[in-house]
Structure formats: C-alpha cells, structure tokens
GROMACS .gro file of C-alpha atoms in nm:
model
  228
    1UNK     CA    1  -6.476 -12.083  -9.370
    2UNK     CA    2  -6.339 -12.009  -9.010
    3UNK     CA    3  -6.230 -11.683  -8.936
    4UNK     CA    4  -6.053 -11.792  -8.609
    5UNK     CA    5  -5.725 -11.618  -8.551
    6UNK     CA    6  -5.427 -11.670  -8.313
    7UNK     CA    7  -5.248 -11.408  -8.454
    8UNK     CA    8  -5.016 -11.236  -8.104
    9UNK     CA    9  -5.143 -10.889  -8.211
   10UNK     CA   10  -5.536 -10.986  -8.261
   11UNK     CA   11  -5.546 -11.183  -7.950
   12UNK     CA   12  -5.356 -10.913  -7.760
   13UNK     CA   13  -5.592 -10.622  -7.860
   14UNK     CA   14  -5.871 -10.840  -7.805
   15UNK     CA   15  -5.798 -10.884  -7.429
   16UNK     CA   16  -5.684 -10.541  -7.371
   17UNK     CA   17  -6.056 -10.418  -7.499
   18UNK     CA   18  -6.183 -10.627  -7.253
   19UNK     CA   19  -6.017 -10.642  -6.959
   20UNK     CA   20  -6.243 -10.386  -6.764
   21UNK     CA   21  -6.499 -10.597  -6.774
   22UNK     CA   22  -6.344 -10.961  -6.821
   23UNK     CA   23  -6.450 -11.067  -6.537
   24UNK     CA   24  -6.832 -10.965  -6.533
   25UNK     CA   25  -6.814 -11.140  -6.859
   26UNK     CA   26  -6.662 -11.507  -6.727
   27UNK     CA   27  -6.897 -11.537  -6.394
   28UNK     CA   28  -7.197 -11.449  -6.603
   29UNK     CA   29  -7.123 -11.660  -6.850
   30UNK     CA   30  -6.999 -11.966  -6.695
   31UNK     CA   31  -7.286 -11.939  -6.437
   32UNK     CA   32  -7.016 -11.885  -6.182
   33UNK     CA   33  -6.861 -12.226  -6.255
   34UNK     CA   34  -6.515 -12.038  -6.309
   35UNK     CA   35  -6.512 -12.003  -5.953
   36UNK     CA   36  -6.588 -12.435  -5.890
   37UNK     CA   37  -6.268 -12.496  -6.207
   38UNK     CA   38  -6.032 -12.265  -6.044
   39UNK     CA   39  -6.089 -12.418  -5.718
   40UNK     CA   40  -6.112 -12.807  -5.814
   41UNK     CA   41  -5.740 -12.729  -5.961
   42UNK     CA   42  -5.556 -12.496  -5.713
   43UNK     CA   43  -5.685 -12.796  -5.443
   44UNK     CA   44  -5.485 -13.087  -5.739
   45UNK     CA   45  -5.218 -12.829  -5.742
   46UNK     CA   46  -5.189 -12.813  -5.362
   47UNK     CA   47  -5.171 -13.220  -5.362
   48UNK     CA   48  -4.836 -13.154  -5.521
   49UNK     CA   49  -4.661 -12.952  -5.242
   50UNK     CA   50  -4.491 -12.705  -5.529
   51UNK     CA   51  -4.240 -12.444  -5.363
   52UNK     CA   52  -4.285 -12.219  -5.695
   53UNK     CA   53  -4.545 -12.226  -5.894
   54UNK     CA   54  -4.549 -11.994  -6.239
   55UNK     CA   55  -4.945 -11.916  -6.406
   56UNK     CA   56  -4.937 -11.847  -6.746
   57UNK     CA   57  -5.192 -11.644  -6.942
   58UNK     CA   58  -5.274 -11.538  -6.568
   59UNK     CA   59  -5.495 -11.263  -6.724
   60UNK     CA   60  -5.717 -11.099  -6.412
   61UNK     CA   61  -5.497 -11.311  -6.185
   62UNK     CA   62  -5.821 -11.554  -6.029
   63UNK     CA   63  -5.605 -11.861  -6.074
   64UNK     CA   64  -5.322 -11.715  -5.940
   65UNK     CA   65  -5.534 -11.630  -5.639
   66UNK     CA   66  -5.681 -11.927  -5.580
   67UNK     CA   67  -5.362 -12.107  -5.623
   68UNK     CA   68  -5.198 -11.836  -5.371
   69UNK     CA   69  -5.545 -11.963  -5.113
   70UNK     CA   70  -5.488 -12.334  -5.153
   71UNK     CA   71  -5.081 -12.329  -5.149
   72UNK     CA   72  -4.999 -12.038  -4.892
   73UNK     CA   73  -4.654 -12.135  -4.844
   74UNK     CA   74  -4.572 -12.159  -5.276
   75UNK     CA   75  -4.452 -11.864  -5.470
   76UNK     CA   76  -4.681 -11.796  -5.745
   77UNK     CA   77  -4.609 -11.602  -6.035
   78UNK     CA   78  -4.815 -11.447  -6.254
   79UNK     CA   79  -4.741 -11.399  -6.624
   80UNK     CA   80  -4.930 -11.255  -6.946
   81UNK     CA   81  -4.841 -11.052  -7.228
   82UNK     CA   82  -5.151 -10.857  -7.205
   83UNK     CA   83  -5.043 -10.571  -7.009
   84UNK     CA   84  -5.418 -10.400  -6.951
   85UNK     CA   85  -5.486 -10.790  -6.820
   86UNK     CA   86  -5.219 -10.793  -6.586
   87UNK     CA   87  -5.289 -10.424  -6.426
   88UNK     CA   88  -5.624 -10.591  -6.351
   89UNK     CA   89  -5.461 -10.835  -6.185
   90UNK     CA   90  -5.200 -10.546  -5.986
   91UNK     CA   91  -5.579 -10.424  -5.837
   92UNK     CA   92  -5.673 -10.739  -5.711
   93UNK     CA   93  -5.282 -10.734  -5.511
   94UNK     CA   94  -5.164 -10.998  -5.700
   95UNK     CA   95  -4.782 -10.985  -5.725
   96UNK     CA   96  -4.538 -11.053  -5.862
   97UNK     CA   97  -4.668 -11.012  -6.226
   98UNK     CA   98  -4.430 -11.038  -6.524
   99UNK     CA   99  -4.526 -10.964  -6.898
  100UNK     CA  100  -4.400 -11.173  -7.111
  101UNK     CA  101  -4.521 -11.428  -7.395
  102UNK     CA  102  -4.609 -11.759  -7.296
  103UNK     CA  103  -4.358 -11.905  -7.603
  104UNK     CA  104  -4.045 -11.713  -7.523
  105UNK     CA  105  -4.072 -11.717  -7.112
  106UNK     CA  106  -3.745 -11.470  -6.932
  107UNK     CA  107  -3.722 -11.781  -6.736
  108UNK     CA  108  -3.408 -11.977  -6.698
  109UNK     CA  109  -3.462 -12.364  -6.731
  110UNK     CA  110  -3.562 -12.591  -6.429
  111UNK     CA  111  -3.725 -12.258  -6.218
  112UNK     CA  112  -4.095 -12.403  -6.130
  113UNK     CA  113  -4.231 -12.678  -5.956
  114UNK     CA  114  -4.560 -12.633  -6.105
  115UNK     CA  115  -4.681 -12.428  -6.429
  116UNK     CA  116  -5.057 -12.352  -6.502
  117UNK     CA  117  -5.241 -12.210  -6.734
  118UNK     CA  118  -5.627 -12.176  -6.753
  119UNK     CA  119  -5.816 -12.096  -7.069
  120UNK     CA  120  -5.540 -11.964  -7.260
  121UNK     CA  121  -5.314 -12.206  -7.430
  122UNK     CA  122  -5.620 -12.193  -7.654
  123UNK     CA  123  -5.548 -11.838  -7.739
  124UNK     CA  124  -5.144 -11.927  -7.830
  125UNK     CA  125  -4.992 -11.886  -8.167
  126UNK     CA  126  -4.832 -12.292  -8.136
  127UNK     CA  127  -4.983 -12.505  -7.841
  128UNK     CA  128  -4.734 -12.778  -7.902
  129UNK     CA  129  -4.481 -12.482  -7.832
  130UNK     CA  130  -4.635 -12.351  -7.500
  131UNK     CA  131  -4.631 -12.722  -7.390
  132UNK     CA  132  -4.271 -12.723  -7.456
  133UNK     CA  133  -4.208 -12.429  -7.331
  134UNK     CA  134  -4.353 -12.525  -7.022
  135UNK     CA  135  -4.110 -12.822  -6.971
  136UNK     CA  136  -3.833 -12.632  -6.990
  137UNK     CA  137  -3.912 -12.432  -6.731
  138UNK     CA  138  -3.974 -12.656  -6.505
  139UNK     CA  139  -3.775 -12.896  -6.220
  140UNK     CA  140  -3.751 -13.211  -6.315
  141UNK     CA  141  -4.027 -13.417  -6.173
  142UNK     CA  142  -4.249 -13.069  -6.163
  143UNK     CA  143  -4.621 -13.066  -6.315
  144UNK     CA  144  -4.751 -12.877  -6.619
  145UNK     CA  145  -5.136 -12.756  -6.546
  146UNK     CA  146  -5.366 -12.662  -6.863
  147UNK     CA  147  -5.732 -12.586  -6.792
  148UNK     CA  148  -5.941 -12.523  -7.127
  149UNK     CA  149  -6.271 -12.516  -7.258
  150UNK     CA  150  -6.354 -12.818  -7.441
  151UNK     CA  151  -6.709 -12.972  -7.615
  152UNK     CA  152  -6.903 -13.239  -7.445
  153UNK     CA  153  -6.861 -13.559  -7.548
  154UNK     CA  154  -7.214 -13.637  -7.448
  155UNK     CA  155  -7.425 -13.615  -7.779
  156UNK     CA  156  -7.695 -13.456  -7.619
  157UNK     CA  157  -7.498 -13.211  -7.421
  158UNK     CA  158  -7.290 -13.099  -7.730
  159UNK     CA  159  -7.633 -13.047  -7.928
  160UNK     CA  160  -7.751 -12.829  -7.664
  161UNK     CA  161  -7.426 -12.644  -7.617
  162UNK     CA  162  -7.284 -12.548  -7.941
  163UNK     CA  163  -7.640 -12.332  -7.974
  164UNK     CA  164  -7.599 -12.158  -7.691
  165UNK     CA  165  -7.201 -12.102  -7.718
  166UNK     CA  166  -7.224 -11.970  -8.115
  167UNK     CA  167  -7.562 -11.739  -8.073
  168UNK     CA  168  -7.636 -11.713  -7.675
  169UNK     CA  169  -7.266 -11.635  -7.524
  170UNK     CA  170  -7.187 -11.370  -7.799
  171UNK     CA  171  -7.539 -11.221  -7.798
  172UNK     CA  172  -7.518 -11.189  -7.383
  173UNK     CA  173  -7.103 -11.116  -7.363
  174UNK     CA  174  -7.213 -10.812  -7.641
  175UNK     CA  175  -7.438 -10.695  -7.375
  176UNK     CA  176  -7.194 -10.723  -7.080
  177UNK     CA  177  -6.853 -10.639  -7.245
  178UNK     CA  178  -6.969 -10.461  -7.552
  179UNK     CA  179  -6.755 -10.669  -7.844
  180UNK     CA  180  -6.950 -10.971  -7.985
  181UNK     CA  181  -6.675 -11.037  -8.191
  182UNK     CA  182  -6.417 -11.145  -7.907
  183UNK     CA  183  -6.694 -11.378  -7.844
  184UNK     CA  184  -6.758 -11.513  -8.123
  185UNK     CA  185  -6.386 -11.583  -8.141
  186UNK     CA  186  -6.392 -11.798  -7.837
  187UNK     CA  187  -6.652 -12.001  -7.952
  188UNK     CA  188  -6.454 -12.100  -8.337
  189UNK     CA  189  -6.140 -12.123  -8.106
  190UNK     CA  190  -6.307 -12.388  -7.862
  191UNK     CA  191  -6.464 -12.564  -8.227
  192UNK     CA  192  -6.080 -12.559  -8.332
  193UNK     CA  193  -5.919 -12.636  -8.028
  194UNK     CA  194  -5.796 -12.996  -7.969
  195UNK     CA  195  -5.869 -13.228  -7.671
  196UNK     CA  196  -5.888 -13.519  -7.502
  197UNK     CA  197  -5.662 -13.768  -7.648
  198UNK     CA  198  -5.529 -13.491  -7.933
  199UNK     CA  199  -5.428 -13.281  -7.619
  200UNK     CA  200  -5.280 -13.557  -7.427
  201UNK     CA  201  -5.073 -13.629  -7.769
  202UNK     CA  202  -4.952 -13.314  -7.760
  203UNK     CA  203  -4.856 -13.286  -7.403
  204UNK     CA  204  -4.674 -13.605  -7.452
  205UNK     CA  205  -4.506 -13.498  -7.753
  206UNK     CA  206  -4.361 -13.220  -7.587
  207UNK     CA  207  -4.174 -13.460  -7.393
  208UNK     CA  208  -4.395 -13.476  -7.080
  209UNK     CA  209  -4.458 -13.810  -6.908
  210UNK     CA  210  -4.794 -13.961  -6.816
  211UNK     CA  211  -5.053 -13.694  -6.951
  212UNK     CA  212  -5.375 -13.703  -6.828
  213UNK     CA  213  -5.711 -13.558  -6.962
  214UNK     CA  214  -6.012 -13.464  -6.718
  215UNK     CA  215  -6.313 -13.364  -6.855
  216UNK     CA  216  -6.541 -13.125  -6.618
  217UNK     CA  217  -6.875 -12.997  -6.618
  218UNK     CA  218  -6.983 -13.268  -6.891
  219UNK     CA  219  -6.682 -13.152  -7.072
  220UNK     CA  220  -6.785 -12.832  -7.109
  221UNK     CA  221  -6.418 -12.780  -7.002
  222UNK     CA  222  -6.086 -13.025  -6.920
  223UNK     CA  223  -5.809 -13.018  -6.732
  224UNK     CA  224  -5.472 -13.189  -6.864
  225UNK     CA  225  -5.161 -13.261  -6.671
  226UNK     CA  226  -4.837 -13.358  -6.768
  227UNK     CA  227  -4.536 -13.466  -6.568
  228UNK     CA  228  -4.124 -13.387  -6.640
   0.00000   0.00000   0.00000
C-alpha cells in the first residue's frame, strides 16, 4: 500500500528539512541534467516574449534564475510556501519572492504573461486545482509552464530506472541530505503522478487551450504547456 502523501503540512516540513542542502541533492542526482531542463525551458519561455512571468514552487529559485538569464527584460516572480526554500532563494539574490500556496495565489486575475512551475505541481494537494489556478492568473493568451518528473515510456529505460529511483536515489540522497524518507517520497509521488496524455487532460480540463506534452531525457522528465 502507498504511503505517498500530499498532505500541505508533510510536504512543507519535508522541504524545510532540506533546503540546506536541496541543491547538492538535485545536481547529484540528476547527473547535473537539472541544469540542461531548466535551460531547454527558460530558452521556450523566452520564445514567448512574456513581460511578467510568475514561478511557482520556485523553491531554491534556479528556474527563476534561468528564466531571469534567458528573458532579461521580463519580471519574474518567485513564489513558494516553503519559507526555509525561499530564504535559499533570497541568498542566491533572487527577488522578488512571495510566500504563498500555489492553490490560493494573492494574485489578482489576468497579472502574468507566463506561469511556471518545475517539479512541484507533483508535490500539490489538487493538480487539477494548481492548473486552474494558474489560468486565472494569467492574461489572456499567456502560457502555463509545468516541468515534472515522469517514467520512461521506453520499456527498457523504465526497467532500468524504477531500480535505481526506489533503492539508488534514496540510498545516495540519505547520504547527501540525510532523510531517505523525503526520497523515498519522490519516487511513490513520480509512480503516482500522472502524465502524458492524463496531464494534458488535465491541463485541458482546467480550461487551457492546446496542451502539449514533451517528454525529455527518455522521459525521465516532461514538460507540458497550456495556452489561455
């Protein structure tokens, strides 16, 4: 029986444990393929000229960053409810940062051009909710982002993977940020967490027109887009 939880509260104190070392933990890993996602979509998000540009579950802030590298003339705002998260992001000189839960945003409607989020709609308490939550906030015409871990669809690739992401990533995060359990969270959350055409479902049932699904890496993660 899964265990998986997207309980506010649990995924909250999970973070906050390990934010000091979050980011050891991703680049490790990933084998510093974080750094090649981030970067494939802040260049997409670039393509679409946004004047204000809002990243959810910003976390650490590297997507914010990279978004603030490829689209110098956007204002990007970072948002998390996590607030140990978002003080790592403060270090890095990311600003502005506002805490605040992806499903209730302080936002009025029609504010963004462009709204990302990169491996954390996973981690929400209703993903059909963030997506519409998303839509609201933004212009008409303006782009929703998600970037999330997904399985391969590769047979092979997804025999080889699922070993390594339910005994090697919790075994090796243990080492680096001390809690195998956050770990072996993120791999029953990725098991549990829909894609492809479920996600693109979703994205269109929150209203958003032409969704599209990109698998990466194999499909080790994907990137969906939706447009108001």
């Amino acid at each position: 029986m899964s265990t998986i939880s997207q309980d506010p509260a649990f995924i909250r104190g999970t973070f906050a444990a390990l934010a000091p070392r979050y980011d050891l933990a991703n680049h490790v890993l990933s084998g510093g393929l974080d750094f090649y996602w981030r970067r494939q979509v802040a260049k997409l998000v670039a393509t679409w000229q946004p004047g204000r540009v809002l990243d959810l579950a910003t976390g650490s802030g590297d997507l914010a960053l990279a978004l603030r590298q490829h689209c110098p003339r956007a204002r990007i705002i970072g948002s998390d409810f996590c607030e140990p998260m978002l003080r790592q992001a403060q270090r890095k000189g990311l600003a502005p940062l506002v805490a605040a839960d992806a499903l209730a945003l302080p936002f009025a409607e029609e504010t963004f051009d462009t709204v990302t989020v990169a491996f954390g709609l996973r981690n929400m308490a209703d993903w059909s909710g963030a997506w519409r939550e998303m839509r609201r906030v933004l212009r008409p015409g303006g782009h929703a982002l998600v970037l999330d871990f997904s399985l391969p669809t590769f047979a092979p690739l997804r025999k080889l993977y699922r070993p390594y992401l339910h005994h090697v990533l919790p075994a090796v995060a243990g080492w680096i940020a001390g809690d195998r359990s956050a770990y072996r969270y993120l791999a029953e959350s990725i098991e549990a967490f829909p894609s492809g055409r479920a996600m693109r479902a979703l994205c269109e049932g929150a209203g958003f027109q032409a969704p599209t699904a990109r698998p990466m890496t194999g499909g080790i993660v994907s990137l969906y887009t939706g447009t108001k």
